[in-house]
CSV table of C-alpha atoms and ligand atoms in Angstrom, one decimal:
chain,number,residue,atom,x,y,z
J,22,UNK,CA,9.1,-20.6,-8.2
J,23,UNK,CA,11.4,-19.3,-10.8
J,24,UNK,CA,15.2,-19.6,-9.8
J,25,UNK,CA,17.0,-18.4,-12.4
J,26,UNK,CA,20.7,-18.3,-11.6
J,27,UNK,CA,21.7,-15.0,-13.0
J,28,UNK,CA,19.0,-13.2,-11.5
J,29,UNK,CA,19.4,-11.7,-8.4
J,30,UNK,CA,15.5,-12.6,-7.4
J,31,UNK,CA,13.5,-15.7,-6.5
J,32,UNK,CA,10.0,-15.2,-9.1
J,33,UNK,CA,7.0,-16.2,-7.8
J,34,UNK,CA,3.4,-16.5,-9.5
J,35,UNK,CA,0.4,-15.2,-8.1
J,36,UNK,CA,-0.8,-18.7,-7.2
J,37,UNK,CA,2.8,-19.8,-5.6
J,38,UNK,CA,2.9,-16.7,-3.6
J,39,UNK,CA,-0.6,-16.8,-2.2
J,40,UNK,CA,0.2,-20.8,-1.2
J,41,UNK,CA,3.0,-19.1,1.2
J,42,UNK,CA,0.5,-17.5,3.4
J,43,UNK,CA,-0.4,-21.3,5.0
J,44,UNK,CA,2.5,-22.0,6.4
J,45,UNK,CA,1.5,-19.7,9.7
J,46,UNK,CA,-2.1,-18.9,9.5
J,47,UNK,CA,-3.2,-15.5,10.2
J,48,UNK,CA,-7.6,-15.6,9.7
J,49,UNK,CA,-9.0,-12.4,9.2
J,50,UNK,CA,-12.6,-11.8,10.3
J,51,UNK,CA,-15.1,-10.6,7.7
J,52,UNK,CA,-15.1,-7.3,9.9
J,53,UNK,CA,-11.4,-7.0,9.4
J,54,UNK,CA,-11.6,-7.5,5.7
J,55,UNK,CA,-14.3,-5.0,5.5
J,56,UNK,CA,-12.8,-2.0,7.6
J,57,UNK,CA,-9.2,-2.8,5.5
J,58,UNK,CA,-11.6,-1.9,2.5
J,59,UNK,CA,-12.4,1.2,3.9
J,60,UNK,CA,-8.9,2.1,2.9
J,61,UNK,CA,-9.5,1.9,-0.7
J,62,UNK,CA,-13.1,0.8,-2.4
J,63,UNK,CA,-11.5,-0.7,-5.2
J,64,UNK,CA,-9.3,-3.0,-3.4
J,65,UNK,CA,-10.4,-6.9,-3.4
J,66,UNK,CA,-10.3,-8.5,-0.6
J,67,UNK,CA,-8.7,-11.6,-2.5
J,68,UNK,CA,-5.8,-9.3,-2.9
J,69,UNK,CA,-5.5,-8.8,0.5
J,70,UNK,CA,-5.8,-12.3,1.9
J,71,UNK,CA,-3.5,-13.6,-1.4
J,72,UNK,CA,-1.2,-10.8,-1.6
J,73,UNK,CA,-0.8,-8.1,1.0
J,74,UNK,CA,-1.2,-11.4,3.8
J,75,UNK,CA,1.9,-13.3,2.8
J,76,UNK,CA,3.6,-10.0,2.4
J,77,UNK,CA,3.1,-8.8,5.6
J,78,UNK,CA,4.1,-12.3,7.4
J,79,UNK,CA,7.6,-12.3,5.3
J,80,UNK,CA,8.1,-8.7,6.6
J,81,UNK,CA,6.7,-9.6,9.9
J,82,UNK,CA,10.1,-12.1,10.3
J,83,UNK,CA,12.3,-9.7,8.6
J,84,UNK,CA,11.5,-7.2,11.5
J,85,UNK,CA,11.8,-9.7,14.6
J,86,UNK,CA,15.3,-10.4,13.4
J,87,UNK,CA,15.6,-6.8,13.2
J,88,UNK,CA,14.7,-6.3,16.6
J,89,UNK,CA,16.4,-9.5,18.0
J,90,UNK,CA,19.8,-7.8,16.7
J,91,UNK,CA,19.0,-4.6,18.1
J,92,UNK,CA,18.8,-6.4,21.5
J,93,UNK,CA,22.1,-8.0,21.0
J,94,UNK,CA,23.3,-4.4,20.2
J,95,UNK,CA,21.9,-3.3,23.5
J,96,UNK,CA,23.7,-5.9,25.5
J,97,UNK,CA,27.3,-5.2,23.7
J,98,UNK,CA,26.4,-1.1,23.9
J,99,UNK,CA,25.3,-1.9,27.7
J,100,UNK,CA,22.6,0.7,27.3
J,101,UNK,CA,18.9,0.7,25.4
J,102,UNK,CA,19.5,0.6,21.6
J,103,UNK,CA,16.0,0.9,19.6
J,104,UNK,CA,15.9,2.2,15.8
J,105,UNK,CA,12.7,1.2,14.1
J,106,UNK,CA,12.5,-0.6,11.0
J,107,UNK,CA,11.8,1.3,8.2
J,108,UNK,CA,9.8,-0.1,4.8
J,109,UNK,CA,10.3,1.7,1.2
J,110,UNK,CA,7.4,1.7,-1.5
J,111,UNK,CA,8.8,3.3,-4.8
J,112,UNK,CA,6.9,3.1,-7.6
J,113,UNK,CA,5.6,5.2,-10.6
J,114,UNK,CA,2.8,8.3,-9.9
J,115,UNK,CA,-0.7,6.0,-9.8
J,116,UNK,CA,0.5,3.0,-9.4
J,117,UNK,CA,-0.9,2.3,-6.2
J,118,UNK,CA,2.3,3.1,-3.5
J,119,UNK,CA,-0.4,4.8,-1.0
J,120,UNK,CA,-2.8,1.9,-0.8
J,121,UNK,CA,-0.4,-1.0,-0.6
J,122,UNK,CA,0.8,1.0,2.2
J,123,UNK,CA,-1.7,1.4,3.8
J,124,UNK,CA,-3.0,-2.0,3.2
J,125,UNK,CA,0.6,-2.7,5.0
J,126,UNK,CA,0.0,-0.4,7.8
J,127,UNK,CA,-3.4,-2.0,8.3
J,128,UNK,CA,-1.7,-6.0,8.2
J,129,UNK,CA,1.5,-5.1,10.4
J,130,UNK,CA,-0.3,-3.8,12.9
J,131,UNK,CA,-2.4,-6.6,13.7
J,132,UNK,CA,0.4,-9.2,13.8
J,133,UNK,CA,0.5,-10.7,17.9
J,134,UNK,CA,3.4,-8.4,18.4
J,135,UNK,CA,1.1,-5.4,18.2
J,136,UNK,CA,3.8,-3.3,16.6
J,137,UNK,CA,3.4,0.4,16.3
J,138,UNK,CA,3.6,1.4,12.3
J,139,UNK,CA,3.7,4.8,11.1
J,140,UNK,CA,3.3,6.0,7.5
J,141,UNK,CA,4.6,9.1,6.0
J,142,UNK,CA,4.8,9.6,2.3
J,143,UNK,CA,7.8,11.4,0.8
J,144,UNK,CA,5.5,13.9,-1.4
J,145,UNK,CA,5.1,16.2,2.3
J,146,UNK,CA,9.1,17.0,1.4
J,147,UNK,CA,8.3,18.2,-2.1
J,148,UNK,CA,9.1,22.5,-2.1
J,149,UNK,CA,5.6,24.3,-1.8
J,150,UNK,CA,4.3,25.6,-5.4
J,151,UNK,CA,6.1,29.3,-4.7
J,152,UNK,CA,9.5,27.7,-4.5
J,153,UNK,CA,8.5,25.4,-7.5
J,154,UNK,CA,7.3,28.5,-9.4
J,155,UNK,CA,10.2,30.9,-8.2
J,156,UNK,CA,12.4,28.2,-10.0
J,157,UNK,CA,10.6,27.8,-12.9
J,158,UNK,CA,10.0,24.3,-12.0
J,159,UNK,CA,6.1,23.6,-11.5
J,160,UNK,CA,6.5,21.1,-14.4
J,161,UNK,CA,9.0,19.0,-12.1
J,162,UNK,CA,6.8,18.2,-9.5
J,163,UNK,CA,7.8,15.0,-8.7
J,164,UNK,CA,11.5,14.8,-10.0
J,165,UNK,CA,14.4,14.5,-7.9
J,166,UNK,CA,15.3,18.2,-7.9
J,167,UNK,CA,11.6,19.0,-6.8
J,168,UNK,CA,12.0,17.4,-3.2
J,169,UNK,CA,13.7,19.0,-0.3
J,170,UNK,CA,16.4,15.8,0.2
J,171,UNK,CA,18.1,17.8,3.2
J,172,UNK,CA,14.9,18.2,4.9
J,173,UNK,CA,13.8,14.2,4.1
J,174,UNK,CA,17.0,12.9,4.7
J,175,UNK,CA,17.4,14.5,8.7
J,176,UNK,CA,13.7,13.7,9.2
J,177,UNK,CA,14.5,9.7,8.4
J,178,UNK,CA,17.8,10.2,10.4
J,179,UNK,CA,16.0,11.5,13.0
J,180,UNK,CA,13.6,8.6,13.5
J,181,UNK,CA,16.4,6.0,13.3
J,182,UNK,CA,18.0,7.5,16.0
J,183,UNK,CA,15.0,7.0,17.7
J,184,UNK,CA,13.9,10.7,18.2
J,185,UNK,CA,11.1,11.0,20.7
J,186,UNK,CA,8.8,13.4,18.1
J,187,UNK,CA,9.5,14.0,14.9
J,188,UNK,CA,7.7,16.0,12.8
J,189,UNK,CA,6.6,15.2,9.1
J,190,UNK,CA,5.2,18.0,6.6
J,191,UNK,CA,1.8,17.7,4.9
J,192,UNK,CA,1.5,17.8,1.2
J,193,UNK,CA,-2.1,17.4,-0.6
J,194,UNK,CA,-3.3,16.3,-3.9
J,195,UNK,CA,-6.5,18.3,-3.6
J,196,UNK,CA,-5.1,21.7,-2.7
J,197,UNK,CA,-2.0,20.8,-4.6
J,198,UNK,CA,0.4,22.3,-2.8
J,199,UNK,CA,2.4,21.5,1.0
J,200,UNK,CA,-0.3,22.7,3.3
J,201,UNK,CA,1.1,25.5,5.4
J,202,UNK,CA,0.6,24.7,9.2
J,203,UNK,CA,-0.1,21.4,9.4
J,204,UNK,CA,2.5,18.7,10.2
J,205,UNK,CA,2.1,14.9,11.1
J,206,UNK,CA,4.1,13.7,14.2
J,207,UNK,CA,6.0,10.5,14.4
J,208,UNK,CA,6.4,9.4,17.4
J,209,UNK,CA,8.8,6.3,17.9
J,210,UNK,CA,7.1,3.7,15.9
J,211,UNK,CA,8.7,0.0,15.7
J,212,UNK,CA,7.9,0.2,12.2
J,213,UNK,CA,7.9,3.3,9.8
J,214,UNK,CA,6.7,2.8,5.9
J,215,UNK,CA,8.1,5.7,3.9
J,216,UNK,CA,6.4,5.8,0.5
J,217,UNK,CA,7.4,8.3,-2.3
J,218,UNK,CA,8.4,8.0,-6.3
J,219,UNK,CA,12.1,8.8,-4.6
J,220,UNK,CA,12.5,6.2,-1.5
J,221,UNK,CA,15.4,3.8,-3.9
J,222,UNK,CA,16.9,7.4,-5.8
J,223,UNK,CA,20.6,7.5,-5.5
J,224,UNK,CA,23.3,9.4,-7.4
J,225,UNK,CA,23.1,7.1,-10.3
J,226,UNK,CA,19.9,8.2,-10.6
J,227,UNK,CA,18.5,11.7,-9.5
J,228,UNK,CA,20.1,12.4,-6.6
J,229,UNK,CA,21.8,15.4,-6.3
J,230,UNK,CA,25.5,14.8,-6.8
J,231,UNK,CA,26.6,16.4,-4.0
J,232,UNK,CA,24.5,14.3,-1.6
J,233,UNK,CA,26.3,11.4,0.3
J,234,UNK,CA,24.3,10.3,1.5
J,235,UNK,CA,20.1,9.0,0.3
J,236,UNK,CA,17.2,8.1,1.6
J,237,UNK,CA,17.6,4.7,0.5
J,238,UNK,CA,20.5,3.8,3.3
J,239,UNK,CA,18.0,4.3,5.9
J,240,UNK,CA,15.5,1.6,4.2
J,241,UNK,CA,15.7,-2.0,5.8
J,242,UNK,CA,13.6,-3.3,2.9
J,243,UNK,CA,12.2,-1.6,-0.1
J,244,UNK,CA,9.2,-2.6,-1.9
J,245,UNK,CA,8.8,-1.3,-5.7
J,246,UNK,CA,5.2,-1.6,-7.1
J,247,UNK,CA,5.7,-1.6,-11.1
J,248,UNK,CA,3.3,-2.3,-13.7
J,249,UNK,CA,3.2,-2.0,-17.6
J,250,UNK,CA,2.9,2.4,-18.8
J,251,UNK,CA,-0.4,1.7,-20.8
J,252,UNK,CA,-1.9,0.6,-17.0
J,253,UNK,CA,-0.2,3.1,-15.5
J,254,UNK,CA,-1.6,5.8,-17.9
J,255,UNK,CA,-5.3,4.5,-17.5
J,256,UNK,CA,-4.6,4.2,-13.3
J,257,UNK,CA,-3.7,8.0,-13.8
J,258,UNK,CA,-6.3,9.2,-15.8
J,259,UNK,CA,-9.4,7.8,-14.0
J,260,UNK,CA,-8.0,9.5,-10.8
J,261,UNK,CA,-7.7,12.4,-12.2
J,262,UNK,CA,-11.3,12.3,-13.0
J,263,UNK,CA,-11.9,11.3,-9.9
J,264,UNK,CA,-10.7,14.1,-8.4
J,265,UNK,CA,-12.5,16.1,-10.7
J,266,UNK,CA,-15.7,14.4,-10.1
J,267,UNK,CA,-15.2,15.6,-6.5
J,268,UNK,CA,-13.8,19.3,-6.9
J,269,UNK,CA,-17.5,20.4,-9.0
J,270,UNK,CA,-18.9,21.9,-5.5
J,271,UNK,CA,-15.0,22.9,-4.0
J,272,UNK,CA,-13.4,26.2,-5.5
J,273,UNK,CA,-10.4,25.5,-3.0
J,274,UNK,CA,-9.9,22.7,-4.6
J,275,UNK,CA,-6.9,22.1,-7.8
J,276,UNK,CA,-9.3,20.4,-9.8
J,277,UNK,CA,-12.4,23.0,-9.1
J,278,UNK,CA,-11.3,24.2,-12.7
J,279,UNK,CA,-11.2,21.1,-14.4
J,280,UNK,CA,-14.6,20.5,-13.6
J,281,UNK,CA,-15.7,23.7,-14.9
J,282,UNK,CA,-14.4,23.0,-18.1
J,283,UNK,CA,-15.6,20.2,-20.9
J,284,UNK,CA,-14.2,16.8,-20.3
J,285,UNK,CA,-12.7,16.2,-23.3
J,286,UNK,CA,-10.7,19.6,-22.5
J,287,UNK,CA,-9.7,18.4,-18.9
J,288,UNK,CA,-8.9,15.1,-20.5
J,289,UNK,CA,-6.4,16.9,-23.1
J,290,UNK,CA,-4.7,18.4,-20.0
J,291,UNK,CA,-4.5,15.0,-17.7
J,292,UNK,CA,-2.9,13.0,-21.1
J,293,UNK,CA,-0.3,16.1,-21.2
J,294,UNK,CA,0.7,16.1,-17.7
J,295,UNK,CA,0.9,12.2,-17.7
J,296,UNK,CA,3.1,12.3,-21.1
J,297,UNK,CA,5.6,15.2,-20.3
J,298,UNK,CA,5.4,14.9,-16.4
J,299,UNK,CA,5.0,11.7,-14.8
J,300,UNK,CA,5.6,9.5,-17.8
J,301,UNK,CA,9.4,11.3,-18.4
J,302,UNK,CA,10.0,11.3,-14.8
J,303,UNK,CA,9.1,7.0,-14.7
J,304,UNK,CA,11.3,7.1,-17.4
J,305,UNK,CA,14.3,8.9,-16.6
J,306,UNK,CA,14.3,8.7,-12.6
J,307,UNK,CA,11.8,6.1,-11.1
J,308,UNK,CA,11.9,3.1,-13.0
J,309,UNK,CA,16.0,2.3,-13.2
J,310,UNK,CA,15.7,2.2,-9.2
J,311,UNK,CA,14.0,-0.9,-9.3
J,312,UNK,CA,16.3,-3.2,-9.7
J,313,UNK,CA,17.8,-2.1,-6.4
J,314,UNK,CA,14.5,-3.4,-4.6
J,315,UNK,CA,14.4,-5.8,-2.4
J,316,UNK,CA,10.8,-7.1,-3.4
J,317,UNK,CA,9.1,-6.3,-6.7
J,318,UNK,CA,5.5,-6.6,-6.7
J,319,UNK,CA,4.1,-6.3,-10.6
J,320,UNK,CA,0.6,-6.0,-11.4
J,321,UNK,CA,-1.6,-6.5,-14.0
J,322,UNK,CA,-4.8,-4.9,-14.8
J,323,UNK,CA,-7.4,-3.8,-11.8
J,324,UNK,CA,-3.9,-3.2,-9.7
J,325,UNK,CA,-3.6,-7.5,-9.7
J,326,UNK,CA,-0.4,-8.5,-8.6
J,327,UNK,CA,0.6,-11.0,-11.4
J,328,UNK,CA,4.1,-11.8,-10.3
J,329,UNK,CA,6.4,-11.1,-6.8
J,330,UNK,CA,10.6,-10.8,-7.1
J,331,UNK,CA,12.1,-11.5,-4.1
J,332,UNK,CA,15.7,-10.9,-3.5
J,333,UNK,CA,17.8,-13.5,-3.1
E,515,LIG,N1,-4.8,-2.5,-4.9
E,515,LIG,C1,-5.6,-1.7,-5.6
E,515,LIG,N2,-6.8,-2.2,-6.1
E,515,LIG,C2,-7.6,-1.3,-6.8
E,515,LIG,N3,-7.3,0.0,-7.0
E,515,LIG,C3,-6.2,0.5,-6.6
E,515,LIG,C4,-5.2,-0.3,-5.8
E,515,LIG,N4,-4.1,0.4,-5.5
E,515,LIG,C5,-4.4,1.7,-6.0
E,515,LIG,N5,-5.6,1.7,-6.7
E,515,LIG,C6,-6.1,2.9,-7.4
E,515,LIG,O1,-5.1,3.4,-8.2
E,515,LIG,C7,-5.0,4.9,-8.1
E,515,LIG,C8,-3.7,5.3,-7.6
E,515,LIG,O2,-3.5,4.8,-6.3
E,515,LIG,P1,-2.6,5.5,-5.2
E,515,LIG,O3,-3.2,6.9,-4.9
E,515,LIG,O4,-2.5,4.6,-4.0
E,515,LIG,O5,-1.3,5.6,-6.0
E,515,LIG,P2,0.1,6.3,-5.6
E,515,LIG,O6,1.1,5.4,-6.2
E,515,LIG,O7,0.2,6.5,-4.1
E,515,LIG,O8,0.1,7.7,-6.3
E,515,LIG,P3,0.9,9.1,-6.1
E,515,LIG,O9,2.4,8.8,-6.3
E,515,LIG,O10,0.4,10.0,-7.1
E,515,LIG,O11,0.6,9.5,-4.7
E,515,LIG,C9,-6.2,5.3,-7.2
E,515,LIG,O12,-7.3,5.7,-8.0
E,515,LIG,C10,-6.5,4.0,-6.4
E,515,LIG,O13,-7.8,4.0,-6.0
E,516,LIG,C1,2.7,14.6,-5.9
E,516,LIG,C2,3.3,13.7,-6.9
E,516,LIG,C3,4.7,14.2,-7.4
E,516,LIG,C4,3.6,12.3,-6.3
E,516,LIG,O1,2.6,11.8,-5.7
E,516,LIG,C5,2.4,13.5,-8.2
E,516,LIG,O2,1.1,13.0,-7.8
E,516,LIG,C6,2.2,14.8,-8.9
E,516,LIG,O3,1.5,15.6,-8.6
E,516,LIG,N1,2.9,14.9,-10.1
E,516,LIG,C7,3.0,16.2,-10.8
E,516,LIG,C8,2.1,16.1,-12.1
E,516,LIG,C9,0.7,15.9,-11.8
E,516,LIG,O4,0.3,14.7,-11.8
E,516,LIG,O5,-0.1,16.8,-11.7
């Protein structure tokens, strides 16, 4: 472990990180590791057990506390005092935030406590495409301005005050757009992971000035997946052709036209959206939150974590 003095993080290897999982033993069963797959194909189950396991046992002690002072709260306040704990995954577009969620989801749940986790990801909060296109803003998708904060920042509120059903919209790569009529309901979870580009934004960077308050003050601890732009790139480029390779036989789809047009066209179009899109917006809004994380996860190639910041 790396301790440097004027860094505000502990560095850990991949090999030093893994070792921490011992200390408390959790054994998956082959069936667990292969239904935590279904998640994502690509995902090795070495990541998991090396990774994603520690992780989840360092969070799983984070949260106790959490609860242990909410029932000290209760005591003092003489009346029930529950707000769940609430996990941030920031990180550039492809870089993984929705699987190590998930993967998250899938480990915190199975801890003895049995905790109830719920996952929402910030990109249901984006405006629809009419707003975006009303405002001349289609090419923003993504950046600060292209989110409605009001609406994000009262549903996170509303969970923390422990809200019996609270209601998340729907947004979807595949149709591209919010999908109208259709909502996800939170329903007092112990734990909520919030994953979006914007979960550490603030008014240094993005926020909108008048805002006093972000996101990122309802976050109990924030996780920012980072890896080099030349990965980043690739990661978004082959899902883009993924989703291609599945929209050939779905007009509704976004990327029903991409398949109908030559690769090397389609490809032309996914390098421009990565370079003036999503690359600028890493650039300019994602990547200076980092350093507020409070765990840094940084992979290599084939989304391997090489090295894990933890705050001090
Ligand atoms: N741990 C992993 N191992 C292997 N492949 C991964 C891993 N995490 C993500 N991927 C792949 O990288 C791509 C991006 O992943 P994902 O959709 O989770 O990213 P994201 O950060 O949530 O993106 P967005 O912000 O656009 O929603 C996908 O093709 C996914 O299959
Ligand atoms: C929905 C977001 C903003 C975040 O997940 C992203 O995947 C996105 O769609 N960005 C806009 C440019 C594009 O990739 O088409």
């Amino acid at each position: 472990m790396d301790n440097h003095h004027l860094s505000p993080y502990m560095t850990f290897n991949r090999k030093e990180w893994a070792a921490l999982r011992n200390a408390v033993p959790m054994t998956l069963t082959q069936a667990e590791l292969s239904s935590l797959q279904g998640i994502n194909e690509d995902l090795s189950l070495e990541e998991v057990s090396e990774i994603y396991l520690p992780l989840s046992r360092l969070l799983n002690y984070y949260i106790s506390n959490h609860f242990t002072r909410h029932m000290i709260l209760s005591r003092f306040l003489g009346q029930d005092h529950k707000t769940p704990y609430v996990i941030g995954i920031a990180g550039s577009v492809a870089v993984g935030k929705s699987t190590t969620a998930r993967v998250l989801q899938a480990l915190l749940t199975r801890w003895p406590e049995h905790r109830k986790v719920a996952l929402v990801t910030t990109d249901g909060f984006l405006y629809p495409n009419k707003i975006l296109q009303e405002r001349n803003m289609m090419d923003k998708k993504g950046f600060p301005q292209s989110y409605d904060v009001k609406k994000l920042l009262k549903f996170v509120s509303d969970i923390k005050s422990g809200i019996e059903k609270v209601n998340a919209p729907v947004y979807s790569h595949s149709v591209y757009d919010i999908v109208e009529n259709e909502s996800i309901e939170v329903e007092q979870p112990d734990i909520l992971i919030l994953e979006g580009l914007n979960v550490l934004q603030n008014q240094a960077n993005g926020a909108a000035k008048s805002n006093r308050v972000f996101v990122s003050d309802y976050v109990d601890f924030s996780i920012y997946v980072d890896a080099e732009i030349p990965l980043l790139h690739d990661w978004y480029i082959n899902r883009f052709l993924k989703f291609r390779a599945g929209a050939f036989s779905d007009p509704s789809s976004y990327f029903h036209h991409y398949s109908q047009i030559p690769e090397s066209e389609a490809l032309a179009r996914a390098e421009q959206v990565w370079k003036t899109i999503n690359e600028l917006n890493l650039i300019e809004n994602i990547l200076p939150t980092k350093e507020r994380a409070s765990l840094i996860l940084t992979k290599g190639a084939d989304h391997r974590v090489a090295s894990i910041q933890l705050r001090k």
